mmCIF file of C-alpha atoms in Angstrom:
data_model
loop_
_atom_site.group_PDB
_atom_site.id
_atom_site.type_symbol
_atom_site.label_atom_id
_atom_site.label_comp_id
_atom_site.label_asym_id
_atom_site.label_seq_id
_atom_site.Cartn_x
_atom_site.Cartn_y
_atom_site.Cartn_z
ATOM 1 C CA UNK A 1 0.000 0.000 0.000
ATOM 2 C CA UNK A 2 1.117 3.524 -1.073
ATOM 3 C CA UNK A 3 1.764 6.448 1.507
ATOM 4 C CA UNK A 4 -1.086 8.072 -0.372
ATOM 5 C CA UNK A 5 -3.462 4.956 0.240
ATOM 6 C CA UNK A 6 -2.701 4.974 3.552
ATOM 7 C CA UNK A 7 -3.577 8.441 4.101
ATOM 8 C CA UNK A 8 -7.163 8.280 2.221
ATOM 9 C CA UNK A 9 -7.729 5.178 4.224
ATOM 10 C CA UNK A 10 -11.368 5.156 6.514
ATOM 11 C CA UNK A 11 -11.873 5.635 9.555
ATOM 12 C CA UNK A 12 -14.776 3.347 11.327
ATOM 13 C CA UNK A 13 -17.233 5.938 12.803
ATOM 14 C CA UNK A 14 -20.171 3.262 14.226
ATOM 15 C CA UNK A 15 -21.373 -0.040 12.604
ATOM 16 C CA UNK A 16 -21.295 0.519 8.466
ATOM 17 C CA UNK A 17 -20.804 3.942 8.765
ATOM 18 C CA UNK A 18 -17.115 5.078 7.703
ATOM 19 C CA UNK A 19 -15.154 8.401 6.773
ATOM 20 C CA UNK A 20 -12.347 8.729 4.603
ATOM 21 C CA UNK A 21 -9.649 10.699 6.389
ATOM 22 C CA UNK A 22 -7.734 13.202 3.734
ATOM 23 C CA UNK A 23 -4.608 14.082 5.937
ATOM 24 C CA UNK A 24 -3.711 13.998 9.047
ATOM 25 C CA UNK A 25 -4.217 17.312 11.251
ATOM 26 C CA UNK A 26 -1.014 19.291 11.290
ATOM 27 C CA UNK A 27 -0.786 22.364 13.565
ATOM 28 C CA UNK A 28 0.202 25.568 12.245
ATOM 29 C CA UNK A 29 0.075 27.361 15.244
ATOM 30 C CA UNK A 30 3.311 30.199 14.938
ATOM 31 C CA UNK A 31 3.391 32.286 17.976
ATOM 32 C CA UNK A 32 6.540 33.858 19.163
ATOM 33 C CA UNK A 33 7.594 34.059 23.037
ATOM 34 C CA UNK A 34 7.860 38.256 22.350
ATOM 35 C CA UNK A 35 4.896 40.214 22.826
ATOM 36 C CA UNK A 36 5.724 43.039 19.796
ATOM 37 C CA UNK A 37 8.269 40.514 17.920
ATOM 38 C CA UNK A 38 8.294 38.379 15.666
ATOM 39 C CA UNK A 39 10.862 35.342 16.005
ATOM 40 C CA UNK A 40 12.746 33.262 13.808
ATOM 41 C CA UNK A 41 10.938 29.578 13.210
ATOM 42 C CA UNK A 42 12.398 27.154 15.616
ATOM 43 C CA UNK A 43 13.790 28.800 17.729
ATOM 44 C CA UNK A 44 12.652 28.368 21.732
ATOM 45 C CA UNK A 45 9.889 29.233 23.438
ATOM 46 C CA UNK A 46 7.224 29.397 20.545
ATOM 47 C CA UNK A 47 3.760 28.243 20.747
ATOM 48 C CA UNK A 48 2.338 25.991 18.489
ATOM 49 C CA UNK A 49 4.573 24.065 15.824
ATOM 50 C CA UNK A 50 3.918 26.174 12.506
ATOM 51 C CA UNK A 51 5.741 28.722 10.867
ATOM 52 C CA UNK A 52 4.969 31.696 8.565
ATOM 53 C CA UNK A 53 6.515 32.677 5.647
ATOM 54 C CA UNK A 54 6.895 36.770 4.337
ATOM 55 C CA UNK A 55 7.771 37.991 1.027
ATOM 56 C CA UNK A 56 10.539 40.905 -0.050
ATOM 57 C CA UNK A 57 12.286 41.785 -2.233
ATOM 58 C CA UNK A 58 14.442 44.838 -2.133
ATOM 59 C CA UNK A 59 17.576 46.599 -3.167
ATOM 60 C CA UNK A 60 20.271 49.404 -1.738
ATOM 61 C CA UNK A 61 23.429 51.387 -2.654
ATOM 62 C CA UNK A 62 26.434 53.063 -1.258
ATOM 63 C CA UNK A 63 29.171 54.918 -2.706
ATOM 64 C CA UNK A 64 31.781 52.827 -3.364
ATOM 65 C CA UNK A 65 34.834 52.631 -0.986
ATOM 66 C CA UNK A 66 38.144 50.359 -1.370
ATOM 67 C CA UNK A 67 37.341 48.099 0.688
ATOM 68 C CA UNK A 68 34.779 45.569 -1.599
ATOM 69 C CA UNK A 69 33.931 43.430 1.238
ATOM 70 C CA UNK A 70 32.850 46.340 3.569
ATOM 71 C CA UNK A 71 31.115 47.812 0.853
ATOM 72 C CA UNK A 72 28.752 44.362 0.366
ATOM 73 C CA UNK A 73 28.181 44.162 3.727
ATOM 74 C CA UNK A 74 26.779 47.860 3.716
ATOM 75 C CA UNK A 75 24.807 47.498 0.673
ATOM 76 C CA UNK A 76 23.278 44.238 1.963
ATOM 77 C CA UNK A 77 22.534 45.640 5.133
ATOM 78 C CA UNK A 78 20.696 49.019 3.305
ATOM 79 C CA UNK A 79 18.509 46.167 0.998
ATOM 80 C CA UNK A 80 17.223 44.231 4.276
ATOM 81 C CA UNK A 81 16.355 47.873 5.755
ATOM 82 C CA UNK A 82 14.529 48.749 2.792
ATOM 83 C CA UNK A 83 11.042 48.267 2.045
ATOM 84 C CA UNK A 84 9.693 45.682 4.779
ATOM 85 C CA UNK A 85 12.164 45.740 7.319
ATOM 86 C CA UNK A 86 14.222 42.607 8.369
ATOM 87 C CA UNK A 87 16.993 44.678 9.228
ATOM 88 C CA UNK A 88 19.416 42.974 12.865
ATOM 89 C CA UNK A 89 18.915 39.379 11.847
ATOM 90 C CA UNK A 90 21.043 36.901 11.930
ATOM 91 C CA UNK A 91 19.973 35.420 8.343
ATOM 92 C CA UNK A 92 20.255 31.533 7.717
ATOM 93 C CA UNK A 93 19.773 29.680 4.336
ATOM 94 C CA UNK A 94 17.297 27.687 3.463
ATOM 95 C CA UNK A 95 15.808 25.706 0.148
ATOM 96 C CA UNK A 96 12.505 26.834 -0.869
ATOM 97 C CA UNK A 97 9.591 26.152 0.736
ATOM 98 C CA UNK A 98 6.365 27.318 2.523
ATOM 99 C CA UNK A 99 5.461 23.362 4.206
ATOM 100 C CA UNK A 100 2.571 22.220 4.805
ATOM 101 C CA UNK A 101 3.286 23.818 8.814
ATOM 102 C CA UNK A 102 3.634 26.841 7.144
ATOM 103 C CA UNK A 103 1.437 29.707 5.856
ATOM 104 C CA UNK A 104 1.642 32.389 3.568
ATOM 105 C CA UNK A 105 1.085 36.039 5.162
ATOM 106 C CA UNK A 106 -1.289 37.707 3.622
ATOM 107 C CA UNK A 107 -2.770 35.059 1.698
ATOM 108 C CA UNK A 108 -3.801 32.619 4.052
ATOM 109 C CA UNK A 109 -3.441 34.811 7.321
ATOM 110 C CA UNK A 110 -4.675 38.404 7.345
ATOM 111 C CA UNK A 111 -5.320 37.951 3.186
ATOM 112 C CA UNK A 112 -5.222 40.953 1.175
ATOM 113 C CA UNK A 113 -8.084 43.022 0.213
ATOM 114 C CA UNK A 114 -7.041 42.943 -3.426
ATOM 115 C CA UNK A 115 -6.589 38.944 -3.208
ATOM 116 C CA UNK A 116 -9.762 38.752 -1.269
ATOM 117 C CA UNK A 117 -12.095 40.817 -3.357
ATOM 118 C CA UNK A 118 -10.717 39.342 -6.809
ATOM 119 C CA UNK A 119 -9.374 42.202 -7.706
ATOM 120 C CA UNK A 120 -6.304 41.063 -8.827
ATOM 121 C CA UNK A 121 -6.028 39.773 -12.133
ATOM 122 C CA UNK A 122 -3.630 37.111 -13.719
ATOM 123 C CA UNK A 123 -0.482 39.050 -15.237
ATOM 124 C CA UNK A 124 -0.220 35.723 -18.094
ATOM 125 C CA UNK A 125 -0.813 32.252 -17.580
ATOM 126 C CA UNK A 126 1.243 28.873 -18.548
ATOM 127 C CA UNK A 127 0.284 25.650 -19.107
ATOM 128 C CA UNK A 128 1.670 22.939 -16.136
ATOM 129 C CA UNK A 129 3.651 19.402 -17.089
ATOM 130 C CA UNK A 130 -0.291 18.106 -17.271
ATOM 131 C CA UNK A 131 -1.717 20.411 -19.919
ATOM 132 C CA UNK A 132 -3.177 22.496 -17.003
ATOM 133 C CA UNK A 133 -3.617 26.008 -16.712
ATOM 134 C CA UNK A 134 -1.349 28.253 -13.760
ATOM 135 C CA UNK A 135 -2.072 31.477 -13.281
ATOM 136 C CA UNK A 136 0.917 34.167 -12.576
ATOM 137 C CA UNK A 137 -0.315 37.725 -10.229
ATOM 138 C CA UNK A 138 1.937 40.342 -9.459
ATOM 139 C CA UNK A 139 3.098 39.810 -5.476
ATOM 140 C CA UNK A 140 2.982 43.087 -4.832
ATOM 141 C CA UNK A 141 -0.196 42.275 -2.586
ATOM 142 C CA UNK A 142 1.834 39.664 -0.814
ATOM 143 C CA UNK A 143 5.041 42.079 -0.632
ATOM 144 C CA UNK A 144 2.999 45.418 0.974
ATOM 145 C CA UNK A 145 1.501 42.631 3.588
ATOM 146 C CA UNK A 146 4.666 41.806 4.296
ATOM 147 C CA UNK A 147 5.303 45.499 5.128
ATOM 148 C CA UNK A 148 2.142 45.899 6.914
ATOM 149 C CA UNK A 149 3.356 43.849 9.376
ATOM 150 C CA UNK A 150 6.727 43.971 10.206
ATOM 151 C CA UNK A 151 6.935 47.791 9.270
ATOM 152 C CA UNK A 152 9.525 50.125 7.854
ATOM 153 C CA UNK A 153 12.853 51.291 9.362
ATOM 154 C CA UNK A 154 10.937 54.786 10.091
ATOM 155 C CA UNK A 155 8.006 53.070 11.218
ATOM 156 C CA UNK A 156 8.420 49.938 12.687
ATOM 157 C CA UNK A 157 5.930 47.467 13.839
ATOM 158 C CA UNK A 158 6.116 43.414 14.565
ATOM 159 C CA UNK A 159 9.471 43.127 13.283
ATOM 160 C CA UNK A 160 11.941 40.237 13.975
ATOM 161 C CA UNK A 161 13.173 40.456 17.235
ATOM 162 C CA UNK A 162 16.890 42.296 16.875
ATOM 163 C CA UNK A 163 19.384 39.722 16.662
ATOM 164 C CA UNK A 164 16.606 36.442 15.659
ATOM 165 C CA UNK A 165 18.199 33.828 13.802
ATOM 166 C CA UNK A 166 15.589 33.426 11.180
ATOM 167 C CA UNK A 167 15.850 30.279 8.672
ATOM 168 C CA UNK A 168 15.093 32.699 5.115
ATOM 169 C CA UNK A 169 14.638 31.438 1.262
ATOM 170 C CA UNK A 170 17.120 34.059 0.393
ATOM 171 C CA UNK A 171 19.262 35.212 -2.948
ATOM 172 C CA UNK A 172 21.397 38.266 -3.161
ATOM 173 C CA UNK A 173 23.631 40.109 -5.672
ATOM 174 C CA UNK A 174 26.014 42.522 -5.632
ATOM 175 C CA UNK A 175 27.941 44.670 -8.531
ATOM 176 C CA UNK A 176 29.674 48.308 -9.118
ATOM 177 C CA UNK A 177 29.360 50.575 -11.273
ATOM 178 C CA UNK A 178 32.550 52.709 -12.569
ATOM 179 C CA UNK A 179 32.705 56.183 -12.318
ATOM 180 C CA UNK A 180 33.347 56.321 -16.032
ATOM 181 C CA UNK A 181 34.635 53.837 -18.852
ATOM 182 C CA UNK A 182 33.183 50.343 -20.076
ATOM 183 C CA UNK A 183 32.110 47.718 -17.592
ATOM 184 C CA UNK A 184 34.567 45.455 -16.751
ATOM 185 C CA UNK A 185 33.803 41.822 -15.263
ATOM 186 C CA UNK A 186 31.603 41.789 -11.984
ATOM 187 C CA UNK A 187 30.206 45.668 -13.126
ATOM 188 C CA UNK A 188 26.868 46.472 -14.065
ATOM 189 C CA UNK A 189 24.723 49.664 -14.761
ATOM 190 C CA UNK A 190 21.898 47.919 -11.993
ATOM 191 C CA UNK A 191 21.370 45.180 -10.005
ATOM 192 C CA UNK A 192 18.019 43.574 -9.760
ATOM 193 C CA UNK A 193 16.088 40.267 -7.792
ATOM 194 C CA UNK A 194 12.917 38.394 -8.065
ATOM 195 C CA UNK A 195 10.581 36.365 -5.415
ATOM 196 C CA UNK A 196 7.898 34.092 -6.020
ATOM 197 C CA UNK A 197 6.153 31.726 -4.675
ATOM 198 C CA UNK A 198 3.705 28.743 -6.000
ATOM 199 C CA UNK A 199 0.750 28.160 -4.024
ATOM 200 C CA UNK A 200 0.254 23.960 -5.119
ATOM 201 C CA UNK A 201 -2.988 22.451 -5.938
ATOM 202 C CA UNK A 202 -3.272 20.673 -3.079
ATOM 203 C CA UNK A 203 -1.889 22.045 0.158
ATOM 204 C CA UNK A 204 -2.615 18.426 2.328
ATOM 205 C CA UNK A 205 0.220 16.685 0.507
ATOM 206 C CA UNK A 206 2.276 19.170 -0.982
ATOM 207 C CA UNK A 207 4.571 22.221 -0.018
ATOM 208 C CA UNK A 208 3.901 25.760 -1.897
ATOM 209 C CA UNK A 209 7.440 26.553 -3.761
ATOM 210 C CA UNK A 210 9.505 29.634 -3.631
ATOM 211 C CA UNK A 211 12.123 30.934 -6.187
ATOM 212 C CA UNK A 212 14.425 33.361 -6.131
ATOM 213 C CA UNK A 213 16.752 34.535 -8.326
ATOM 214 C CA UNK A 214 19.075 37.754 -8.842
ATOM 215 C CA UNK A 215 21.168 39.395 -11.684
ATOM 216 C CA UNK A 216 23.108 42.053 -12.559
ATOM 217 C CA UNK A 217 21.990 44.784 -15.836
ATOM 218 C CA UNK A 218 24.531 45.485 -18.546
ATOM 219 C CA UNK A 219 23.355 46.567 -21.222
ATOM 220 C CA UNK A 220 22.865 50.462 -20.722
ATOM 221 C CA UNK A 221 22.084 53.099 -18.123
ATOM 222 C CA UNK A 222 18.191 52.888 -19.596
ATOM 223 C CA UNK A 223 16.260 52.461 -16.694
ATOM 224 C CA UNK A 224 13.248 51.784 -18.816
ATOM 225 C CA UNK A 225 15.214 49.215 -21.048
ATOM 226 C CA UNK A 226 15.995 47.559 -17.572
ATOM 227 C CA UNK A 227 12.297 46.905 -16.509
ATOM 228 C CA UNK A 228 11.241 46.062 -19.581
ATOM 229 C CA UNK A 229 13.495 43.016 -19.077
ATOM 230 C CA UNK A 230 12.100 42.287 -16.214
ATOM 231 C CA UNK A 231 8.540 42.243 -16.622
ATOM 232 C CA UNK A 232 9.815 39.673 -19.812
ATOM 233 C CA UNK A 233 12.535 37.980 -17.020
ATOM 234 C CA UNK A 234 8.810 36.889 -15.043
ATOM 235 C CA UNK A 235 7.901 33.695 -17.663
ATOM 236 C CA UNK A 236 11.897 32.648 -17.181
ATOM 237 C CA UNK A 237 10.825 32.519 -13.587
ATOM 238 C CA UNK A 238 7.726 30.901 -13.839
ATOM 239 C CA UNK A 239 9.035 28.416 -15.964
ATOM 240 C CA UNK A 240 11.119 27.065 -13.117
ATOM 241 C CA UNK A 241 7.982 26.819 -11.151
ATOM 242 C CA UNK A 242 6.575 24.368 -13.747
ATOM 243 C CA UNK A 243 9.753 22.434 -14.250
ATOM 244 C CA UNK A 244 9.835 22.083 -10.977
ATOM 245 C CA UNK A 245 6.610 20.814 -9.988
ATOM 246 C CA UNK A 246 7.230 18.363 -12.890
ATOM 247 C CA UNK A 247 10.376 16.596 -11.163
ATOM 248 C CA UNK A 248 7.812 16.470 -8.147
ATOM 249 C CA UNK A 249 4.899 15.697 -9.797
ATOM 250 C CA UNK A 250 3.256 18.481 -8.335
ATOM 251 C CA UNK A 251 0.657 21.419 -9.628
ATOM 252 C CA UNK A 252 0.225 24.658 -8.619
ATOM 253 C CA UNK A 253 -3.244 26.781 -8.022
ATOM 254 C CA UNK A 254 -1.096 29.750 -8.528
ATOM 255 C CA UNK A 255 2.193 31.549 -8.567
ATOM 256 C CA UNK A 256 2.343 34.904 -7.255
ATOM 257 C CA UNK A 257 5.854 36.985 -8.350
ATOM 258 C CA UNK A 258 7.513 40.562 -7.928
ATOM 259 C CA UNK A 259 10.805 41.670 -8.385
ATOM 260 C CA UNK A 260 12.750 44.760 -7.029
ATOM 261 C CA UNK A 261 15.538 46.884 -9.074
ATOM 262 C CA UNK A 262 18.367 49.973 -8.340
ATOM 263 C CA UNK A 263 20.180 51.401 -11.403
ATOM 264 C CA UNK A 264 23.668 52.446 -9.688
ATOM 265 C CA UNK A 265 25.267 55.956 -10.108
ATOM 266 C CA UNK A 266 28.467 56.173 -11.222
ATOM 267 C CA UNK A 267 31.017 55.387 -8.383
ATOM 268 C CA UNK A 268 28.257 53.343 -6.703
ATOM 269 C CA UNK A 269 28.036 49.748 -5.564
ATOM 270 C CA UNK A 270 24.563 48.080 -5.352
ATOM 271 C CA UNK A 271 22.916 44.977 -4.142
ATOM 272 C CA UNK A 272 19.779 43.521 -4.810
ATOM 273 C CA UNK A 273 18.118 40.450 -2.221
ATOM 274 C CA UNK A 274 15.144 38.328 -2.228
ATOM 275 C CA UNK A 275 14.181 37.435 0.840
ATOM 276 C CA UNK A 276 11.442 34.447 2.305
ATOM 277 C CA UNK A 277 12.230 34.437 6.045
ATOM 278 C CA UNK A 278 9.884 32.105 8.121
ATOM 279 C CA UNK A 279 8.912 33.356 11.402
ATOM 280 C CA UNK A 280 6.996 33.226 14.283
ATOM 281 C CA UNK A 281 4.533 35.825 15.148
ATOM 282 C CA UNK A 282 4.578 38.421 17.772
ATOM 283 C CA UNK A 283 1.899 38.062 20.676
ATOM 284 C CA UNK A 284 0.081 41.087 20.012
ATOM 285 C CA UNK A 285 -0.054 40.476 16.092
ATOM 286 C CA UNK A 286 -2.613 37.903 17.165
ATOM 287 C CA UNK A 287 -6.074 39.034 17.133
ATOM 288 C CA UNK A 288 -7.968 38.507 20.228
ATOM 289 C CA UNK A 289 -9.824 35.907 18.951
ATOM 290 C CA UNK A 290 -7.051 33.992 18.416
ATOM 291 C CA UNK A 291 -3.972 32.715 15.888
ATOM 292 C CA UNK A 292 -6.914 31.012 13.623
ATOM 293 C CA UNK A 293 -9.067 34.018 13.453
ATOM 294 C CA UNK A 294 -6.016 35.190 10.865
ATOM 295 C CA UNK A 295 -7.796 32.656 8.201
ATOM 296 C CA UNK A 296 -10.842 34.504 8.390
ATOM 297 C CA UNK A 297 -10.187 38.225 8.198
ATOM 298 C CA UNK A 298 -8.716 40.470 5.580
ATOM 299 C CA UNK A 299 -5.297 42.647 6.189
ATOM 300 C CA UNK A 300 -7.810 45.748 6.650
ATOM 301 C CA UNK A 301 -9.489 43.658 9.479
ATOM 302 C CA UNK A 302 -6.134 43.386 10.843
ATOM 303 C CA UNK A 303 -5.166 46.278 10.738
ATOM 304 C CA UNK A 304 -8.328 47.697 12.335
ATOM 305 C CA UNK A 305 -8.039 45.125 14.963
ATOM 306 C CA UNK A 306 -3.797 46.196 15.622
ATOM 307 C CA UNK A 307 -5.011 49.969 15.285
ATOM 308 C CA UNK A 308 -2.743 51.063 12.791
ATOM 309 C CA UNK A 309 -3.080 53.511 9.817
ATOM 310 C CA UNK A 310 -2.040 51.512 6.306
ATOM 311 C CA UNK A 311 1.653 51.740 5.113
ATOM 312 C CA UNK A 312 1.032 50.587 1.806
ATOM 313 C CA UNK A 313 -1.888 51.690 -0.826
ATOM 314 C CA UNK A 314 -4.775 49.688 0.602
ATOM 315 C CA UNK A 315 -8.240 51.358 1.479
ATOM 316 C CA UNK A 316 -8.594 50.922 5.046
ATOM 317 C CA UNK A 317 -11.800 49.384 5.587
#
């Protein structure tokens, strides 16, 4: 008998009554020992065996000093400072997946109005290893939720404790730009990186897939000619999703991806990160009526319920 007969077998309820059971009950309970942090998954003291998993992506730059290692380490620092901030963490890799312990902030907990409601729409879609369709949305929903909750360096919120050792899907790249002649190797005019993530078809059995990836631009200081790529860079990315799930034999619902970019000055180094850290949340992120009253309310709900004015553009409801 297969793994996934034994899981569909049934259950006896009373004389010729039965039930199949689907999977067995996993708890996804992520609740950090800090009242207004978040924690890095696994580490002591959490409640509940679950994890959550956040989405940025983000870039920085610094004027370029002689000292390249410095330099990285500045630049990196500036790109997990940016945007939703993760800056003060002690950053371990991992390889690439939201579990089936894990959710996805703010798609399954605290969703986003725009997810919610419908309102967004498919950027393109791509047919799967089985002649199925997968649909590709921007993640900037996703990303902003991200920011809702842990905050901005000005204006921070349930941010990773300082100093958490957080386990993150994470890809980063780094490059300088001269202050005037040709690029030579390792140069570039920007630096740019990409999240997404793959919701499968069937969360009981199989984990939701993240990729990241990261480059440097070349070609000219266009910034224009630079996005362009990008938005055309998205159905490289989503192609690894489906080649992927083939090797796995897995299908996805959806794939949701965004991508962040800085064209460098001259005399300025930049780097670019993508970054999936799973965490535990803070005490008071949780509602009142619980961790699993996150599945049933919207971001604006939560943010209501935290009293807090938006960060991002969402309508406060």
């Amino acid at each position: 008998m297969s793994l996934e007969e034994r899981r569909n077998r049934a259950l006896a309820l009373s004389q010729h009554k039965h039930e199949h059971m689907r999977a067995p009950h996993i708890d996804k309970t992520a609740i950090s020992p800090y009242d207004d942090y978040c924690d890095g998954y696994g580490m002591p003291g959490a409640y509940g065996n679950g994890y959550v998993s956040i989405l940025k992506v983000s870039a920085g730059t610094v004027e370029k000093t002689d000292d390249g290692l410095i330099d990285r380490i500045v630049t990196y620092d500036k790109a997990e400072a940016a945007d939703a901030y993760i800056g003060q963490i002690n950053m371990l890799t991992a390889s690439s997946f939201c579990g089936m312990a894990g959710q996805v902030w703010g798609y399954d907990l605290a969703r986003h109005d725009d997810i919610a409601s419908g309102k967004s729409k498919p950027l393109f879609t791509v047919e799967q290893f089985d002649g199925s369709e997968l649909k590709v949305f921007d993640a900037q929903p996703l990303l902003d939720a991200g920011k809702e909750l842990f905050g901005t360096e000005e204006n921070r919120r349930y941010h990773l404790i300082p100093g958490a050792h957080t386990i993150c899907a994470n890809k980063g790249i780094t490059a300088y730009r001269p202050k005037e002649g040709e690029l030579k190797d390792g140069q570039a005019y920007g630096v740019w990186s990409f999240i997404a993530i793959s919701l499968s078809a069937d969360r009981d059995f199989s984990a939701d897939l993240f990729i990241e990836d990261a480059g440097v631009w070349t070609e000219n200081d266009n910034e224009e000619d630079m996005i362009a790529f990008l938005e055309d860079h998205r159905r490289e990315i989503v192609w690894s999703v489906v080649e992927c799930g083939r090797d796995s034999h897995v299908l996805f619902d959806r794939t949701y991806v965004g991508f962040a970019y800085r064209m460098m000055k001259p005399g300025e180094i930049g780097n670019a990160i993508t970054v999936g850290p799973y965490v535990t949340l803070a005490r008071n992120a949780v509602p009142a009526d619980g961790f699993t009253s996150l599945n049933d309310i919207n971001l604006t709900g939560w943010l209501k319920e935290m009293d807090f004015q938006p960060l991002t553009d969402i309508a406060q409801g």
